[in-house]
XYZ file of C-alpha atoms in Angstrom:
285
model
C 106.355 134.125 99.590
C 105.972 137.997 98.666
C 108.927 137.782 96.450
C 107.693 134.107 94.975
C 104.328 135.667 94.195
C 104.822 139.109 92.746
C 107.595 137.866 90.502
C 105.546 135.722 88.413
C 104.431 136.802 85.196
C 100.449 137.095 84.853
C 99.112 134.942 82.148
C 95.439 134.185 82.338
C 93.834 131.239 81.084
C 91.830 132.343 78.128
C 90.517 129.163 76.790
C 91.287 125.408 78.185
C 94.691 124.045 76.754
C 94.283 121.337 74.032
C 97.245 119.322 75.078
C 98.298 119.877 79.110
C 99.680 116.771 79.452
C 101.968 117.055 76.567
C 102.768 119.940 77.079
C 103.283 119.412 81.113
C 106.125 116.867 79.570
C 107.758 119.272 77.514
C 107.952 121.741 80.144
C 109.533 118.495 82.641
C 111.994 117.979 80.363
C 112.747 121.893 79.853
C 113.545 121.826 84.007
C 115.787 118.727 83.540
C 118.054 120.392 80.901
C 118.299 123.477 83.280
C 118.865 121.289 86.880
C 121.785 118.694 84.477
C 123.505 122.072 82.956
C 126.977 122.083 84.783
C 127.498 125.472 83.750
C 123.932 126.808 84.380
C 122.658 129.682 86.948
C 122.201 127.663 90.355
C 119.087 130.048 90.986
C 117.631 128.593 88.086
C 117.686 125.795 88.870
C 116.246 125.817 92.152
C 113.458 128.049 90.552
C 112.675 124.909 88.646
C 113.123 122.898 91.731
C 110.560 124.987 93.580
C 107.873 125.195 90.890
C 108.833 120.785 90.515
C 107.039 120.722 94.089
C 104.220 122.768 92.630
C 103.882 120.455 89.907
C 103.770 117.661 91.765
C 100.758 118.738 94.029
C 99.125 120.018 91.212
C 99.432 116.817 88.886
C 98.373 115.045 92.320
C 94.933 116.529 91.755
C 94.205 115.728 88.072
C 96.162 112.292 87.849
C 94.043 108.931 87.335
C 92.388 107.977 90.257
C 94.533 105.262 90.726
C 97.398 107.438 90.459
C 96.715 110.224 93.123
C 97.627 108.233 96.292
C 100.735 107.657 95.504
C 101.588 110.735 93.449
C 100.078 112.938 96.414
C 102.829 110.845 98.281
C 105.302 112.083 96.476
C 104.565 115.557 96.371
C 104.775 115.188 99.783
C 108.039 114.164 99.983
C 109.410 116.361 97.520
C 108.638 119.102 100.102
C 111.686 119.407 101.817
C 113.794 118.966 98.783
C 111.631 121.802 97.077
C 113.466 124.726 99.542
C 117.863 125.370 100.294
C 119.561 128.316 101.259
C 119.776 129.256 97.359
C 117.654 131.630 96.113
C 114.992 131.350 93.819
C 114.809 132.434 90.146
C 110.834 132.073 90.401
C 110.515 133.321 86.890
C 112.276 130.763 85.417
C 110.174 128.067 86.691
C 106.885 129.791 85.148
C 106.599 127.761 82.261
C 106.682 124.377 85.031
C 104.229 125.983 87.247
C 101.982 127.126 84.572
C 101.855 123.748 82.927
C 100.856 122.015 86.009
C 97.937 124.579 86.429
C 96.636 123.577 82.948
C 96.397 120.215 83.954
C 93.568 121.652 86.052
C 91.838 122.774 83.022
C 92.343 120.378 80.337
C 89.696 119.241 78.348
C 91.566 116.129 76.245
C 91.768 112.474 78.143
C 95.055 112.164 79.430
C 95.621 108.856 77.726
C 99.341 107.804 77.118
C 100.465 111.668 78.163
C 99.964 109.995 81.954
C 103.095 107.790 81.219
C 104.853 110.615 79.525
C 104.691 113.188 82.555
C 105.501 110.134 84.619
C 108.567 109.205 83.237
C 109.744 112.657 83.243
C 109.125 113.306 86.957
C 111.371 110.272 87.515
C 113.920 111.951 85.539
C 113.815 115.413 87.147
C 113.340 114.125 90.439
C 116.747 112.120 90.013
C 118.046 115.305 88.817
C 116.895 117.087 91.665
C 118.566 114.434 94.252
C 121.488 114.261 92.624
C 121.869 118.147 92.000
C 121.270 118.821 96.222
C 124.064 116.102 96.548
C 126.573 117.915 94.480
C 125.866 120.834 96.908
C 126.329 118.594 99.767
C 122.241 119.480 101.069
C 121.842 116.306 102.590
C 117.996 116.872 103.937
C 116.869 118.133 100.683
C 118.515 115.005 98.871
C 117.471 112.468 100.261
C 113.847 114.446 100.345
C 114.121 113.870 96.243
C 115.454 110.203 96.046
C 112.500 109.352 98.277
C 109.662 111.248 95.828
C 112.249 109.512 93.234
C 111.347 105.854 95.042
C 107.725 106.987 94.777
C 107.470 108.190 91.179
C 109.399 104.961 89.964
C 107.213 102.491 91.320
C 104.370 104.357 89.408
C 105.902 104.838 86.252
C 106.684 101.062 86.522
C 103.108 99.958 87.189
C 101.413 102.194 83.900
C 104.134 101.136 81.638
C 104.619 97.577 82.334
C 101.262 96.542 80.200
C 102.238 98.581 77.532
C 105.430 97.269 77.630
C 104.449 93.714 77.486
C 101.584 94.574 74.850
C 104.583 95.778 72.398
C 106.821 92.475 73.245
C 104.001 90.674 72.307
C 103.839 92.280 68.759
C 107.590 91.917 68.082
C 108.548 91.791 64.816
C 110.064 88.406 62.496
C 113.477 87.590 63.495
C 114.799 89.508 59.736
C 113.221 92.293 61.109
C 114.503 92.491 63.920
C 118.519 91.655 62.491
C 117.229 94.560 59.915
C 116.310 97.057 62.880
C 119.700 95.947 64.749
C 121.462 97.170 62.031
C 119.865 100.152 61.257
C 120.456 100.816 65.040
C 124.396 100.028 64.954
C 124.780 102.473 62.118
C 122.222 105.490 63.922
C 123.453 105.361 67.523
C 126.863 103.264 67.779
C 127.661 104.801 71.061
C 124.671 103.420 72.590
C 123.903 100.553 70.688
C 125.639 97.908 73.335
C 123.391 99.415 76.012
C 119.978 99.475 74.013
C 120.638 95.717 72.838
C 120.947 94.627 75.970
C 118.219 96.220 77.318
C 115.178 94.091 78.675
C 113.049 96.534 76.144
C 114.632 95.758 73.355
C 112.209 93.400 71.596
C 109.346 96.443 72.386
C 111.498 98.758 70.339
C 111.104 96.880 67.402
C 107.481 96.751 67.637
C 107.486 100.318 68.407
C 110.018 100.902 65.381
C 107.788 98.662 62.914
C 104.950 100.693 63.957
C 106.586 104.281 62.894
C 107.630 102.199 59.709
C 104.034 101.172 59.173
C 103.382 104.722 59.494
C 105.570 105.846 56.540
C 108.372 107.265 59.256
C 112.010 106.102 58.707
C 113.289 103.983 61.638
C 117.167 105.634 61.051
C 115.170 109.058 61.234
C 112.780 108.528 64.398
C 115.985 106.833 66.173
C 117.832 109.938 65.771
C 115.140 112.145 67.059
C 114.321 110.116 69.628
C 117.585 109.934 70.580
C 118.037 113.809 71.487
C 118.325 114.814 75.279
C 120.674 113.998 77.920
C 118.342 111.110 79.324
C 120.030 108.710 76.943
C 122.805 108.763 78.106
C 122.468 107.975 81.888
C 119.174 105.904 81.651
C 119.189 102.185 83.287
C 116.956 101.275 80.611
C 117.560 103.738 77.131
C 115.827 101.060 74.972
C 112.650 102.378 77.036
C 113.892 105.886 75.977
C 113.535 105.416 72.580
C 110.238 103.788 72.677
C 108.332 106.507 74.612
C 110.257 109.362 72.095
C 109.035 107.522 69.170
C 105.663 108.343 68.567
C 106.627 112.494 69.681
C 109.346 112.341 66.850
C 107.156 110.784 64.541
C 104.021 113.123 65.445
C 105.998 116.347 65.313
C 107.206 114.690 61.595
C 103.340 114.673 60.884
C 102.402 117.726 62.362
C 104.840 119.598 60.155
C 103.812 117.422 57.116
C 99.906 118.879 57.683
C 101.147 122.502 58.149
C 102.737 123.016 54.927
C 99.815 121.299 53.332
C 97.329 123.680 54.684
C 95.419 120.547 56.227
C 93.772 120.516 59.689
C 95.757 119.424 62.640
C 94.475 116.797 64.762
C 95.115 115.119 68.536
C 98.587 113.463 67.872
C 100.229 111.003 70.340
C 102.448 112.296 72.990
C 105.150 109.630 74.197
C 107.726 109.932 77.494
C 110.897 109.223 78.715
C 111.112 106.033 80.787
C 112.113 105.856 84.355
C 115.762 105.597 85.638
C 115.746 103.234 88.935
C 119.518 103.589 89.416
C 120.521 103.545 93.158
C 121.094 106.411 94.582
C 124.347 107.471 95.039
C 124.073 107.894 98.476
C 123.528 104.639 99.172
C 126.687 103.265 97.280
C 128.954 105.025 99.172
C 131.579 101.873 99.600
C 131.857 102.205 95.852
């Protein structure tokens, strides 16, 4: 604990964060990068392992009321999977830690950002189990596919109404053939996959809304589509969907810096949940 403690940078808070849930995202998806690496530092990553369980009793306390049972629950669980016989690189998980603290001190409504740091605790929490099983630590595993359970069946329950809100507002059926295409020509690798995705019909509501908003639906897709979630997600039509609005409000954000005009809130979106089963359990494959 010594060695935890004195190692970490000191940073006070000078003035309450404008965006802690975004930026608690960003800092999620920083972690997953580090824990998916196959060539990266295994000390890193279970630096961002430990400061994961951090941030997961920390978001506990600022989450939706609705929320806190069954993230505390999770944190919980996560305990066991937070500690191994690798050491630490504390510093490295800093920027997790301290992002889970601003939560604390945010002064913004957490809004959409909720679903955002939810879907990217799914992701890193899969990365965590699966990362222990590579290293055969079978307690701390199955530790992280059970806060994996946890966080899935709450991402699930805050996106499913928006989900069904964007179905709802699909787009005309030449629309639709128009978005198909431009989708076949952006991402042909994953096109099969995001077709036959459940979510598809919300992606073209979500894609007709960037359009509305002057955003290119070839140019959003290929932001979106940046990460290694993509790629292994159950469901990477839901990808896409929660990335759109971040690609299209970084597009804006730049678009009001060079023009000298005053930034606003923008929308923070998230990565959607992957409810694959765990490995572990598909051992007679």
């Amino acid at each position: 604990m010594r060695e935890r403690f004195t190692t970490q940078p000191v940073a006070p808070l000078t003035a309450p964060p404008a965006h802690p849930w975004r930026q608690a995202e960003r800092s999620l998806r920083t972690a997953h990068t580090v824990l998916t690496d196959p060539t990266g530092d295994a000390h890193q990553a279970q630096g961002e392992i430990a400061a994961f369980g951090d941030f997961l009793h920390t978001a506990a306390l600022h989450a939706p009321r609705p929320l806190r049972a069954e993230m505390q629950a999770a944190a919980s669980a996560f305990n066991r999977a937070n500690r191994s016989m690798i050491r630490a690189d504390h510093q490295v998980g800093h920027a997790l830690r301290k992002a889970g603290q601003e939560l604390l001190y945010g002064t913004n409504s957490a809004g959409d950002f909720v679903i955002a740091v939810l879907a990217a605790t799914v992701h890193l929490a899969l990365a965590a189990a699966r990362w222990h099983e590579q290293r055969d630590h079978q307690q701390q595993a199955a530790a992280a596919w059970q806060t994996h359970a946890r966080l899935c069946s709450t991402y699930e329950a805050q996106a499913a109404p928006v989900l069904s809100e964007l179905i709802r507002r699909a787009p005309p059926a030449e629309t639709v053939t128009r978005y198909e295409g431009i989708l076949r020509a952006t991402l042909p690798a994953q096109v099969d996959r995001i077709l036959a995705d459940h979510a598809w019909p919300a992606l073209t509501a979500a894609l007709r809304r960037a359009e509305a908003g002057s955003h290119s639906p070839a140019s959003v897709l290929t932001a979106a589509a940046e990460g290694r979630e993509l790629g292994i997600a159950e469901h990477p039509a839901q990808v896409l969907i929660w990335r759109l609005d971040n690609a299209s409000s970084r597009r804006l954000a730049a678009a009001r810096a060079s023009s000298t005009m005053a930034t606003g809130p923008s929308t923070s979106t998230v990565m959607p949940a992957d409810s694959k089963t765990p490995p572990s359990r598909r051992r007679g494959r």
